[in-house]
Coordinates of C-alpha atoms in Angstrom, one line a residue:
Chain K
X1 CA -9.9 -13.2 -10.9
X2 CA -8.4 -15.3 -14.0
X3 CA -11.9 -15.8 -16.5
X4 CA -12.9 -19.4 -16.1
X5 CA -10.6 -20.4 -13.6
X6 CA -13.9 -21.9 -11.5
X7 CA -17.1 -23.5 -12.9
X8 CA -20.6 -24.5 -12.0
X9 CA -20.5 -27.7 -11.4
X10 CA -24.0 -27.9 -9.6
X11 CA -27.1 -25.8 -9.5
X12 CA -30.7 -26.6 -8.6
X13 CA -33.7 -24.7 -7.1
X14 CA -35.8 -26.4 -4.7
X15 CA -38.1 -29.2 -5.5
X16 CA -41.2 -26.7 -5.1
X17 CA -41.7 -23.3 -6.0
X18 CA -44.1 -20.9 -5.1
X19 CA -46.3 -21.6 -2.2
X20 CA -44.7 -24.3 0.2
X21 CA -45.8 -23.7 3.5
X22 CA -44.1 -27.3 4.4
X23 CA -41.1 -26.0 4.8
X24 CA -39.4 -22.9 7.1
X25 CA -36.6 -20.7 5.8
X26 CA -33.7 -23.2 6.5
X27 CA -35.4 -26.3 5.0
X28 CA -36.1 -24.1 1.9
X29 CA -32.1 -23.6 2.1
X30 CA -31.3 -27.4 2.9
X31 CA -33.9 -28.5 0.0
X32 CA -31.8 -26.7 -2.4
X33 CA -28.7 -27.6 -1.4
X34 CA -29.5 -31.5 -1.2
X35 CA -31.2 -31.3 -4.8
X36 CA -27.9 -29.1 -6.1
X37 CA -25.7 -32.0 -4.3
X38 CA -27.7 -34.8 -6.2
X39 CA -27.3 -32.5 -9.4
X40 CA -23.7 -32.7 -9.1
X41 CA -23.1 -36.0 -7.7
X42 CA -21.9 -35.3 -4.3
X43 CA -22.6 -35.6 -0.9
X44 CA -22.1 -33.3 2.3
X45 CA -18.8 -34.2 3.1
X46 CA -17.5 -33.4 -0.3
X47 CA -18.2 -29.7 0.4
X48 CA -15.5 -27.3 2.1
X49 CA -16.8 -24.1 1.4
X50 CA -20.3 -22.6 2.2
X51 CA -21.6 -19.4 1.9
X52 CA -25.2 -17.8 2.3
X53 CA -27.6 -14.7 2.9
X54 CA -30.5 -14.9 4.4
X55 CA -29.5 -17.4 6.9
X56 CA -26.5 -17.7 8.9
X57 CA -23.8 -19.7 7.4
X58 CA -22.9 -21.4 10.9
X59 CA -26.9 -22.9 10.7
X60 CA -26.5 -24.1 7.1
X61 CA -23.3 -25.9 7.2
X62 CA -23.9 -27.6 10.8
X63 CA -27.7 -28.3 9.5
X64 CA -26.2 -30.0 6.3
X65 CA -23.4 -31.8 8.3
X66 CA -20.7 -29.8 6.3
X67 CA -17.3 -29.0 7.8
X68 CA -16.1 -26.1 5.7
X69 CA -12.4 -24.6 5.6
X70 CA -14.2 -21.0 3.9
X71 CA -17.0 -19.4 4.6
X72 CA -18.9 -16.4 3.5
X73 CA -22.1 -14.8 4.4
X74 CA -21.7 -11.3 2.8
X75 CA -25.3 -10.3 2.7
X76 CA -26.5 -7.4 0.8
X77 CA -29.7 -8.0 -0.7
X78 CA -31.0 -10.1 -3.6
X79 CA -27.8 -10.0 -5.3
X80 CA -25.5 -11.7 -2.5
X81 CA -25.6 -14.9 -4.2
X82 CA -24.1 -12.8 -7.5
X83 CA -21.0 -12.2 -4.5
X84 CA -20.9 -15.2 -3.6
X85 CA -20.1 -16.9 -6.9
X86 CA -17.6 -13.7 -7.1
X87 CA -15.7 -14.8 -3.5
X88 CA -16.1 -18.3 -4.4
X89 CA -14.5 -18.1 -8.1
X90 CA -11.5 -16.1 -5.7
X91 CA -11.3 -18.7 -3.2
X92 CA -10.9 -22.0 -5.2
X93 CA -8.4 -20.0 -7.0
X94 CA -6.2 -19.1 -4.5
X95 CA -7.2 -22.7 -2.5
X96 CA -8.8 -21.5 0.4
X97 CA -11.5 -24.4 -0.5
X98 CA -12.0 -27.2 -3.1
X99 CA -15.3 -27.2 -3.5
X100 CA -18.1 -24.0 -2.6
X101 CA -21.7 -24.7 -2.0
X102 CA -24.0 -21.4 -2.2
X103 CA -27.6 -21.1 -0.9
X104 CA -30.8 -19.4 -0.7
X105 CA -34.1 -20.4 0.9
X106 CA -36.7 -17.8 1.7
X107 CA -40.1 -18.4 2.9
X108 CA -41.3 -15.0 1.1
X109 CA -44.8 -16.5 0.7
X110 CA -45.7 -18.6 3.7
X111 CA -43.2 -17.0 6.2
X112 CA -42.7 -19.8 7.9
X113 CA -39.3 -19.6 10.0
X114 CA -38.6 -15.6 8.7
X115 CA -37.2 -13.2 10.4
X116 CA -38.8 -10.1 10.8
X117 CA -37.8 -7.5 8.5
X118 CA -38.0 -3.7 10.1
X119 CA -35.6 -0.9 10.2
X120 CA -34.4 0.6 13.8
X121 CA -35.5 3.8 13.9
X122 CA -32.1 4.9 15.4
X123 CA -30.9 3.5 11.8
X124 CA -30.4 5.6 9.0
X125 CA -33.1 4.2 6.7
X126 CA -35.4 4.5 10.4
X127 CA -34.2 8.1 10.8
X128 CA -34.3 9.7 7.1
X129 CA -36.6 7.8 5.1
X130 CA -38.9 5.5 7.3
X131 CA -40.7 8.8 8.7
X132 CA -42.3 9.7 5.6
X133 CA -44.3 6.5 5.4
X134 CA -42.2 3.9 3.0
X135 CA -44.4 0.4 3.0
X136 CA -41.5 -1.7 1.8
X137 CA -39.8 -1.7 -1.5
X138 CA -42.7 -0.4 -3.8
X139 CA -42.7 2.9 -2.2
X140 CA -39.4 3.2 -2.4
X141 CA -38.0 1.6 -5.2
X142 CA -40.0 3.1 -7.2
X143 CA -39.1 6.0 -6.2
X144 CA -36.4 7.2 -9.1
X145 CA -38.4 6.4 -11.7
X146 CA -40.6 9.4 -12.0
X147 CA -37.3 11.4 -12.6
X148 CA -36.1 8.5 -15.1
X149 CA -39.1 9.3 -16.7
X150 CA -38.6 13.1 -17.0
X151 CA -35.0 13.0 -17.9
X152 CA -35.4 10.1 -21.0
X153 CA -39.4 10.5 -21.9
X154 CA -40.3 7.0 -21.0
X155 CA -43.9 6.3 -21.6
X156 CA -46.0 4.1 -19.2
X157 CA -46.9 1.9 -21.8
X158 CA -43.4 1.3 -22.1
X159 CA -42.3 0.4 -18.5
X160 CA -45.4 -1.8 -18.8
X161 CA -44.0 -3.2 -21.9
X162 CA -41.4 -4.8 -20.0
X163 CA -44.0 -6.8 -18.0
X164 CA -45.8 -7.6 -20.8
X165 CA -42.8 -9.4 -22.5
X166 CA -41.3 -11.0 -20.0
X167 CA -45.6 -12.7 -19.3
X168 CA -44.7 -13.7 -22.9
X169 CA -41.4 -15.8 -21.5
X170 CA -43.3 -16.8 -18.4
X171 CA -46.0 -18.9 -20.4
X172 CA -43.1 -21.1 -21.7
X173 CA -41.9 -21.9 -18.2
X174 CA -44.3 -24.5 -16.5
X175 CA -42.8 -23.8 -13.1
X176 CA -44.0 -19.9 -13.7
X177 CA -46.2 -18.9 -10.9
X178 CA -48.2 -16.6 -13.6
X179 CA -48.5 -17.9 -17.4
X180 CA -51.7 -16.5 -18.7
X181 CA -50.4 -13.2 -21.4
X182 CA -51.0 -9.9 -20.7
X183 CA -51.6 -7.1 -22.5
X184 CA -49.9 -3.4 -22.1
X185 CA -53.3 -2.5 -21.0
X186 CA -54.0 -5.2 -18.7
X187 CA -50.9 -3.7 -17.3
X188 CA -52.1 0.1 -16.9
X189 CA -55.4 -0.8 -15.7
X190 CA -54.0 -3.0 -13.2
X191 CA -54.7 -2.0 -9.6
X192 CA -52.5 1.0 -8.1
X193 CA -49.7 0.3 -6.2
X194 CA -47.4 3.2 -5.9
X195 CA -47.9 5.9 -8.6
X196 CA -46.9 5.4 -11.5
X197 CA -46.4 1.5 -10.5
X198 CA -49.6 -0.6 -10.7
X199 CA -49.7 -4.2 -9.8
X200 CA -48.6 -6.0 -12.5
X201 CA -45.4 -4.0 -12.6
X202 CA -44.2 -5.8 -9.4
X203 CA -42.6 -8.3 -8.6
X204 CA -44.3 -11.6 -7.1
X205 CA -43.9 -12.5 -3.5
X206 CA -43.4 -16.9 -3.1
X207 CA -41.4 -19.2 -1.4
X208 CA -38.5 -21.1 -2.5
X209 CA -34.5 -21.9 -3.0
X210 CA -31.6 -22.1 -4.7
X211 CA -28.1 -23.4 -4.6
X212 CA -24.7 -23.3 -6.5
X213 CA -21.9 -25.7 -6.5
X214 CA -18.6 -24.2 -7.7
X215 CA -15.0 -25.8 -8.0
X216 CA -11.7 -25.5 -10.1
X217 CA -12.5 -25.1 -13.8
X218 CA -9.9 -27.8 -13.7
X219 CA -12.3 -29.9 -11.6
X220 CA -15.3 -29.4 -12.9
X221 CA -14.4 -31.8 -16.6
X222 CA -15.4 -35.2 -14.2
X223 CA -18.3 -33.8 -13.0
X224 CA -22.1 -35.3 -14.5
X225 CA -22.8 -32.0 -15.9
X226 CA -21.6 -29.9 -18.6
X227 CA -19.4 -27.1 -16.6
X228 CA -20.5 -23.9 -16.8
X229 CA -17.3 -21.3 -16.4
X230 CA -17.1 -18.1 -14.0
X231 CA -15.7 -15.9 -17.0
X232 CA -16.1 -12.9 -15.2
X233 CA -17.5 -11.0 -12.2
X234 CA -18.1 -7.6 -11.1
X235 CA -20.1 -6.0 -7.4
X236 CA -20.3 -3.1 -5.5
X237 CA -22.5 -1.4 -3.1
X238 CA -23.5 2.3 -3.6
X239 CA -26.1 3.6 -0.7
X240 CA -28.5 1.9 1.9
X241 CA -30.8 5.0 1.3
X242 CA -32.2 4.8 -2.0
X243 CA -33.1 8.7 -1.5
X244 CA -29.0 9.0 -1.2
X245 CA -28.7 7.6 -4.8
X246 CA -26.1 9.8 -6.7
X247 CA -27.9 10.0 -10.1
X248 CA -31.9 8.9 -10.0
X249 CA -31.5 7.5 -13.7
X250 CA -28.9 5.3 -13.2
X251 CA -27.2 3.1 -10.5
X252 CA -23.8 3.7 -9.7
X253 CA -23.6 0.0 -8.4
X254 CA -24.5 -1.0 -11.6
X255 CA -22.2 0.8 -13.3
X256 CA -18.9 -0.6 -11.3
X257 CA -20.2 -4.2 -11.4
X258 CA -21.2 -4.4 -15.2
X259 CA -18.1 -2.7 -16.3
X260 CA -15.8 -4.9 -13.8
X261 CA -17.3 -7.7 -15.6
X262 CA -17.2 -7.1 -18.7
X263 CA -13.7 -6.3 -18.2
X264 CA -12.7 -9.8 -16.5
X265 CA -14.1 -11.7 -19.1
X266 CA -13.2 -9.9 -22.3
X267 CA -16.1 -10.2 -23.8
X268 CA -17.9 -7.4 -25.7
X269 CA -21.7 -6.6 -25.7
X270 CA -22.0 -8.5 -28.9
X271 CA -20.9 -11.7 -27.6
X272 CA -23.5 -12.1 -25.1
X273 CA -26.4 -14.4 -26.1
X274 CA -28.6 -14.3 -22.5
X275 CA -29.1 -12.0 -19.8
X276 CA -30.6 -12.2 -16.5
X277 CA -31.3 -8.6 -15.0
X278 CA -33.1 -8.6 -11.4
X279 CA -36.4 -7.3 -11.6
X280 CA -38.2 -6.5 -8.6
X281 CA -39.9 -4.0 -10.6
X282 CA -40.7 -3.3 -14.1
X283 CA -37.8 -0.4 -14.3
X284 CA -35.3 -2.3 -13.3
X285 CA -34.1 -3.9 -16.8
X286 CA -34.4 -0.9 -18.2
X287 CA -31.8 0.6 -15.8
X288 CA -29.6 -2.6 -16.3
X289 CA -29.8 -2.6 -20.0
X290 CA -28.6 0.9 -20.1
X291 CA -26.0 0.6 -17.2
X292 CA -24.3 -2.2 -18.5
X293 CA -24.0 -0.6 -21.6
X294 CA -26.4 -3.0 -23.5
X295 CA -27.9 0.6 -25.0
X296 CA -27.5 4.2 -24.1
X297 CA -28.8 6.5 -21.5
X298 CA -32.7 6.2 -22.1
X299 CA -32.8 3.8 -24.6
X300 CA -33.8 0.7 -22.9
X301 CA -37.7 1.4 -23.1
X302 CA -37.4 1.5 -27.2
X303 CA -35.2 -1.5 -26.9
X304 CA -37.5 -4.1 -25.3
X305 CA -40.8 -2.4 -26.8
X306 CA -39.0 -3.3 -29.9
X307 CA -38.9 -7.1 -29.1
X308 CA -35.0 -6.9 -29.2
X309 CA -35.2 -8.6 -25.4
X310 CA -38.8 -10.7 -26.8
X311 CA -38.5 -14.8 -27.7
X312 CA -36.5 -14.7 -31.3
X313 CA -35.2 -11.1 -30.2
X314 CA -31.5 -10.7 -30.4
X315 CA -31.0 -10.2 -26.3
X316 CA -33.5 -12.8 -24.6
X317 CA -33.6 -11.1 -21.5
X318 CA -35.4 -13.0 -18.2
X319 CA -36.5 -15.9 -19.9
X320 CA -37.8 -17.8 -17.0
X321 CA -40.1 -15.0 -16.4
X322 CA -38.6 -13.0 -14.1
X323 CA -39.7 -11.5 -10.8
X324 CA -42.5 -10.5 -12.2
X325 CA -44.0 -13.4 -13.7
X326 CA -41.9 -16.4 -12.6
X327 CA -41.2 -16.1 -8.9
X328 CA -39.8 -13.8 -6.1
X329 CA -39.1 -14.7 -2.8
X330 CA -37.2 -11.8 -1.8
X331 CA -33.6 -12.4 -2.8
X332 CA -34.5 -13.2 -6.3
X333 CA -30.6 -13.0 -7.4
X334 CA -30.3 -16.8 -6.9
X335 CA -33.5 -18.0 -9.9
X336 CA -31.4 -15.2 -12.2
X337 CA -28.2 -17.4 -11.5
X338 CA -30.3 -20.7 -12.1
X339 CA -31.9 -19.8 -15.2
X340 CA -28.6 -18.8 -16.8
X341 CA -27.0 -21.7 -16.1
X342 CA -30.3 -23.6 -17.4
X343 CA -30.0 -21.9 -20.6
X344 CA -25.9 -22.6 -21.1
X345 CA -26.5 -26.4 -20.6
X346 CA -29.0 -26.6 -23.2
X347 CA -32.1 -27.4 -20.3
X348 CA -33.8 -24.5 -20.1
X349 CA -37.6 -24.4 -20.9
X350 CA -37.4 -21.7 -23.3
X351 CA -34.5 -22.7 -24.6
X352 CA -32.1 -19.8 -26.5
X353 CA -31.2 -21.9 -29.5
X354 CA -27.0 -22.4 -28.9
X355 CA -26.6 -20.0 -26.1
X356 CA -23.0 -19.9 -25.4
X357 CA -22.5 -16.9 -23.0
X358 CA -24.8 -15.2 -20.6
X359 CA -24.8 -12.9 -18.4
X360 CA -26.7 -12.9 -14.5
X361 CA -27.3 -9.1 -12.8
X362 CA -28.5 -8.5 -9.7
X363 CA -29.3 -5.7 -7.4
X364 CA -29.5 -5.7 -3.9
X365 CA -31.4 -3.6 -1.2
X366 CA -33.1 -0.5 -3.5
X367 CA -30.4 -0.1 -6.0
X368 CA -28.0 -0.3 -3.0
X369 CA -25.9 -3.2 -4.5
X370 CA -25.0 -4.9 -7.2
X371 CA -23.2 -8.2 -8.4
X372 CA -22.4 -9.0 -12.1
X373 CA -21.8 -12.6 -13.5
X374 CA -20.6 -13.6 -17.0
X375 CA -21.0 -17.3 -17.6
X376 CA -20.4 -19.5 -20.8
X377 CA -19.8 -22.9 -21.5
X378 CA -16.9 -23.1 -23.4
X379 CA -13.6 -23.2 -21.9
X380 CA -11.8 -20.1 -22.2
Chain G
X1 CA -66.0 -7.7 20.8
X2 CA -63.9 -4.5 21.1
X3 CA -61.5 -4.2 23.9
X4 CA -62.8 -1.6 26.3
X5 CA -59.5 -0.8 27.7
X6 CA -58.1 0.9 24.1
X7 CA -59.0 4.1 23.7
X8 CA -61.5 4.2 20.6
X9 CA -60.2 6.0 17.2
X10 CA -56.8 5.8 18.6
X11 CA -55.1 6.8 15.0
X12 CA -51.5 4.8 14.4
X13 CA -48.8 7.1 14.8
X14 CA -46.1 7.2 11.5
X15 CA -42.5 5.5 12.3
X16 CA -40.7 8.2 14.3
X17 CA -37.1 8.7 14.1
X18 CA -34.6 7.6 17.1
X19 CA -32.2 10.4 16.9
X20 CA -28.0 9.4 18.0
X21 CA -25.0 11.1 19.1
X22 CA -24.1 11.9 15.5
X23 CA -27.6 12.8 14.2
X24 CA -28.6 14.9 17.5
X25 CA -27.6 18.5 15.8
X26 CA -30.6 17.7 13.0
X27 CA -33.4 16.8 15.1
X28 CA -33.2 19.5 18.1
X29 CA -33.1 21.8 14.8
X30 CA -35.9 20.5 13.2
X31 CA -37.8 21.0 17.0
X32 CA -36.4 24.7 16.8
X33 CA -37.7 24.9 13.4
X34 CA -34.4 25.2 11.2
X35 CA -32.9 22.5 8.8
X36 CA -29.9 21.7 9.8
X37 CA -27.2 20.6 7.0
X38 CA -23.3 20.0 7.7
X39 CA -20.4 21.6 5.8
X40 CA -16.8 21.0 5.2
X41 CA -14.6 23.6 6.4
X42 CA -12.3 22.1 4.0
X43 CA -13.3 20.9 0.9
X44 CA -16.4 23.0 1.6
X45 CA -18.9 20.7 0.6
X46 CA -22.4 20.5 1.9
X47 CA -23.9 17.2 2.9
X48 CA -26.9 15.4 4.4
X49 CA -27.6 12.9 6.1
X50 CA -25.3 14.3 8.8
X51 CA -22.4 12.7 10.4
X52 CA -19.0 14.1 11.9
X53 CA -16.8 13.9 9.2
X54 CA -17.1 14.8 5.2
X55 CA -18.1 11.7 2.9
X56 CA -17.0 13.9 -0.1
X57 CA -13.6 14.0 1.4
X58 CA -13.2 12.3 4.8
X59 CA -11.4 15.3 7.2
X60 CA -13.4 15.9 10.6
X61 CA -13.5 19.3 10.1
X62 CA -17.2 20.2 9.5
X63 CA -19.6 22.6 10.5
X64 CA -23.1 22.8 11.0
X65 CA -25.3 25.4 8.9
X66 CA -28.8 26.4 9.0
X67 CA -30.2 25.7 5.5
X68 CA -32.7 28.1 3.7
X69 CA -35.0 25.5 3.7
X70 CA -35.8 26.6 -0.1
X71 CA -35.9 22.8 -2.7
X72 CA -36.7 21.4 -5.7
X73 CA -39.0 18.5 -6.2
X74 CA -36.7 15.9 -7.3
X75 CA -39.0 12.6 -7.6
X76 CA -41.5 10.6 -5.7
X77 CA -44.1 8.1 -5.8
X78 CA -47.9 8.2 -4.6
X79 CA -48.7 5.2 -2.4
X80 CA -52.3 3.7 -2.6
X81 CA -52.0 1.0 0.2
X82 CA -52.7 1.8 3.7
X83 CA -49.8 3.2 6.2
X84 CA -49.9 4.0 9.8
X85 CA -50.2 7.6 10.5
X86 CA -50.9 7.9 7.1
X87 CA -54.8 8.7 5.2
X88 CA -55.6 8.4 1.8
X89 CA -53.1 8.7 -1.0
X90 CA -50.1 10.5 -0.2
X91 CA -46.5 11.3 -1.7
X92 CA -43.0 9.5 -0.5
X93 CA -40.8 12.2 -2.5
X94 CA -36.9 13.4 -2.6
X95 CA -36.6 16.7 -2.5
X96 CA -33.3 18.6 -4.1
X97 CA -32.4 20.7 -1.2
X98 CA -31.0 24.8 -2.4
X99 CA -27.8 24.1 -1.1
X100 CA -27.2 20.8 -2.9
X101 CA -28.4 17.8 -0.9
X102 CA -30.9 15.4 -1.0
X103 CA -33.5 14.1 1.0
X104 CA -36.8 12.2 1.8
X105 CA -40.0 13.6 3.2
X106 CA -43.8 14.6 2.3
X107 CA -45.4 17.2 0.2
X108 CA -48.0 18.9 2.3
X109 CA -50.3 21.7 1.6
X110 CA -50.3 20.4 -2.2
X111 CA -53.0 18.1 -3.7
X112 CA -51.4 14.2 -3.8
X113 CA -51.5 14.2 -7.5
X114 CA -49.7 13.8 -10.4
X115 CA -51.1 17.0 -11.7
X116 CA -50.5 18.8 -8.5
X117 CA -46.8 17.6 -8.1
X118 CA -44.3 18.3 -10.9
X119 CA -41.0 17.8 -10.7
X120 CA -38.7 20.7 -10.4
X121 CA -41.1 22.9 -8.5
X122 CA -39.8 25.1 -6.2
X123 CA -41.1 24.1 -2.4
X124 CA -40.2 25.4 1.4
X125 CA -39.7 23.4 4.5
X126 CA -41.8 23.5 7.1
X127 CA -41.9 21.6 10.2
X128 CA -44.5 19.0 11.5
X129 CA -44.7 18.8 15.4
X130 CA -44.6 14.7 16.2
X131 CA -44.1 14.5 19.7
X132 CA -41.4 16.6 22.4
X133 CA -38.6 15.6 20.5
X134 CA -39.3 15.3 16.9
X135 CA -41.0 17.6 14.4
X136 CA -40.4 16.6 11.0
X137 CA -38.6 18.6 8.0
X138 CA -41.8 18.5 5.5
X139 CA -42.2 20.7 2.5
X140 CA -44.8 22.5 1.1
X141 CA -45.1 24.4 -2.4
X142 CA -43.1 27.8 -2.2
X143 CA -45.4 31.2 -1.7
X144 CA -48.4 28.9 -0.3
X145 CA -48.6 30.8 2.6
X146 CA -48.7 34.4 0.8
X147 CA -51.3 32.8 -1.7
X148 CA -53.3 31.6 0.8
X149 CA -53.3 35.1 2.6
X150 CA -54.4 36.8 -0.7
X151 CA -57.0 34.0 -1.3
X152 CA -58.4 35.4 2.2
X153 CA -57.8 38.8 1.6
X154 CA -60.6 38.4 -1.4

C-alpha cells in the first residue's frame, strides 16, 4: 500500500456506551454507522464499500440501504476492524470502491441479538484445549503470562501497574465506564480471577459500536473533518490455539504486523506521539510495547511503571482508558481505532498536546491475530 | 420446587472432545493409554495437534509415534470461577512435551497451587477415563507414584 494514499474521513462510536439494552447487535452496528455518516457528511447512498465482523456484511449493507461494489467481512477477532482499514486503504487504491464504511456493534453487556459463542467439540480449540476446562478468555489468555513472568522477572505489582495507569487516563474520559483511581494494591487485592489475574486486570464486558469512513487521501480534503491518513498497515494471524503459540513471551502476530507497519509508513519509533495497544488483559501492552519494538524483550513492565506510557509520559499509551477501564464489548479493536483518530484531530478528552502520528494495535482471538495501523494527520 | 425426574447430584460433565478422521489416531491412543504424536518421515519433525501432513514442512509423509509421555511444565493459570466438571480451584496448563511439542491439559495428583506448580518441573502423562471413547492425556508430577508407594511402605 502507498502511505497515505486513503484517509479517515469519518469515525464515530455509537451514541451510548456501556449498558444499552435498547438496542440488539445490528442496531448497535447501524447506530454507529448513521452517527459516523453524520460525522462525515454523507448519506447511505454515498457508500460503495462495506465491511464488518461480528455481523454479516450482507445484513449491514441491506439494513443500511447501501449498494456496495466491495465487500469484506474478514473476521478474526477484536482486531478485524485493524484489517479492515488495511483492505479498505488497498481497495480505494486500486478503485475497487470510492468510499468504505467499517462497522462494529456488539451487545457484549446486554446480549441482546448475540450469537452464541461456543467451540464444536469436533473443532480444534473443542478437541485440544476446551477439555481441560477454559471459561473463556481469562483462562486462557492468561495463560502465557506465568512463563512471561519467569523468562523477564515481571513483578505483579507491575502487570498491575498497567491497570493502574491506564484508571489514571480513564478518569479524564467522561464516557469511561470506570473513573474512580486505583491503586496497585486495589489491584492485587482485587478478587481472583485466573491466577495470577485478579479482577481489575481484566478487561470490562459492555455494549456498544463503532464505525470508520475511509476514501482517497485525494478525497478526503472536501470532507467536514480534518483527514486523518492510513500511513501504514500491518496483520497477520499466527494460531487459533493459544496453547500452539510459538514463543509464550511474545506474539508472532504481533511481530509481522508491527514491523509491516512500521515499514509502510517510514516512520521510526521516535516519531510516534500515541498508541493504542488492545488490552483485554493487563499483559497485553506489555507484549505490544515489546513486540513492536517500543522497548526490548522484558522491558515493558519498567517502561509503564516508570510513567513513560502515564498523562505527560513521552508514549501516552490507551488514553481513553482502555479495555480495562473505558469499555469492552468484545471486539474492542474498533474504540482503539476511535480514540486515535480522536487524539489526531485535536478532540480527544485527554488530549495529547499536538499529537501528529499514532499508532492503533490490535489482537484478535488469544494472541491469534493481529492488525497494525499507523495514522497521522499530515499529508505525507 | 426441584424436578423429580433429574437424577439428584447429577455432577456436570467437562466439555468432551469430538474426535475426526484426522484426529482418530490420538484419541483411540489416549483410550489404549499411549500419547500419540506424529512425525515427519522427511524433515523429521515431531508435531502436535495431529493432522496428515507436516506444518513444519508440508509433505504427507508422516508417521505416528508413541510418545514417552515424559514433559515439562510450561505455563498455566489457576481458575477461581466455577466450571462444569470441574471443583474448586484447578490448573488450565501447557505442558512442554519430551519430544518437543506442546499441549494443553490438567495437573493432577499435585496441589492447585502456585507453590505446588513450578514451571519447568518434570511431570508424566497419565490417562483420565471420560466415557467409552475418550480418556484424557493428563499429567501428574514425575515419580508420584513411586513416592506414594514409599510413603505407604513407612
Amino acid at each position: 500500500m502507498k502511505p497515505g494514499s486513503a484517509a479517515i474521513v469519518g469515525a464515530a462510536e455509537t451514541t451510548e456506551m456501556g449498558r444499552i439494552p435498547e438496542l440488539s447487535v445490528l442496531g448497535l452496528h447501524a447506530d454507529a454507522a448513521l452517527n459516523a455518516l453524520a460525522d462525515a457528511g454523507l448519506s447511505p447512498s454515498d457508500i460503495d464499500g462495506v465491511a464488518t465482523a461480528g455481523e454479516s456484511p450482507t445484513a449491514l449493507a441491506w439494513y443500511l440501504g447501501i449498494t456496495p461494489t466491495w465487500v469484506d467481512g474478514t473476521t478474526v477477532g477484536g482486531c478485524s476492524f485493524m484489517l479492515h482499514v488495511r483492505h479498505a486503504a488497498a481497495a480505494i487504491a486500486e478503485g475497487l470502491c470510492k468510499t468504505v464504511l467499517i462497522t462494529h456493534g456488539e451487545s457484549g453487556r446486554s446480549r441482546v441479538g448475540a450469537a452464541r459463542r461456543a467451540s464444536q467439540p469436533s473443532s480444534l480449540q473443542g478437541q485440544f484445549e476446551m477439555p481441560y476446562g477454559p471459561v473463556g478468555p481469562p483462562t486462557l489468555f492468561t495463560i502465557p503470562v506465568l512463563r512471561y513472568i519467569k523468562e523477564t522477572g515481571l513483578s505483579e505489582e507491575k502487570l498491575a501497574q498497567v491497570a493502574v495507569v491506564q484508571r489514571d487516563w480513564a478518569a479524564r474520559n467522561p464516557r469511561a465506564s470506570f473513573r474512580d483511581p486505583i491503586t496497585v494494591e486495589d489491584v492485587l487485592t482485587s478478587r481472583m480471577i485466573a491466577w495470577p489475574f485478579r479482577l481489575l486486570m481484566c478487561c470490562l464486558v459492555t455494549d456498544g459500536g463503532g464505525a470508520l469512513i475511509l476514501t482517497s487521501a485525494e478525497r478526503a480534503r472536501d470532507f467536514p473533518q480534518a483527514p486523518v491518513y492510513v500511513l501504514g498497515t500491518g496483520e497477520s494471524v499466527e494460531t487459533p490455539l493459544v496453547s500452539q503459540m510459538e514463543d509464550f513471551t511474545s506474539s508472532k502476530a504481533f511481530r509481522v504486523a508491527g514491523k509491516r507497519a512500521f515499514e509502510e509508513s517510514g516512520i521510526r519509533h521516535d516519531d510516534v506521539d500515541h498508541l493504542m495497544i488492545y488490552d483485554a488483559f493487563a499483559h497485553l501492552p506489555l507484549y505490544g510495547l515489546e513486540d513492536l519494538g517500543f522497548v526490548g524483550r522484558g522491558e515493558a513492565g519498567d517502561f509503564i511503571w516508570e510513567g513513560n506510557t502515564a498523562e505527560g509520559g513521552r508514549l501516552p499509551l490507551n488514553t481513553n482508558g482502555g479495555g480495562l477501564s473505558y469499555m469492552h464489548s468484545g471486539m474492542y479493536g474498533m474504540y482503539a481505532l476511535q480514540e486515535s483518530v480522536r487524539q489526531l484531530r485535536g478532540t480527544a478528552p485527554a488530549q495529547v498536546p499536538n499529537a501528529k502520528i499514532s499508532i492503533a494495535h490490535g489482537v484478535g482471538g488469544m494472541f491469534g491475530a493481529s492488525g497494525t495501523i499507523v495514522l497521522g494527520n499530515e499529508a505525507p | 420446587m426441584p424436578d423429580p425426574n433429574r437424577t439428584p447430584n447429577k455432577t456436570p460433565r467437562r466439555s468432551l472432545p469430538e474426535p475426526t478422521p484426522e484426529t482418530r489416531h490420538f484419541w483411540a491412543g489416549a483410550k489404549a493409554g499411549e500419547l500419540k504424536l506424529q512425525r515427519c518421515d522427511a524433515c523429521k519433525k515431531a508435531y502436535f495437534p495431529p493432522r496428515p501432513f507436516c506444518p513444519a514442512c508440508g509433505s504427507r509423509d508422516v508417521s505416528v509415534f508413541t510418545a514417552s509421555g515424559r514433559a515439562s511444565l510450561h505455563s498455566y493459570v489457576i481458575n477461581h470461577r466455577p466450571a462444569p466438571g470441574f471443583e474448586g480451584h484447578y490448573a488450565i496448563a501447557v505442558v512442554e512435551l519430551e519430544e518437543g511439542p506442546r499441549m494443553m491439559t490438567n495437573i493432577v495428583e499435585c496441589p492447585q497451587t502456585p507453590e505446588a506448580l513450578l514451571l519447568d518441573m518434570p511431570l508424566e502423562v497419565v490417562f483420565a477415563e471420560q466415557d467409552d471413547e475418550i480418556s484424557l492425556p493428563l499429567f501428574r508430577p514425575l515419580g508420584t507414584d513411586s513416592l506414594q508407594k514409599n510413603g505407604d511402605a513407612s
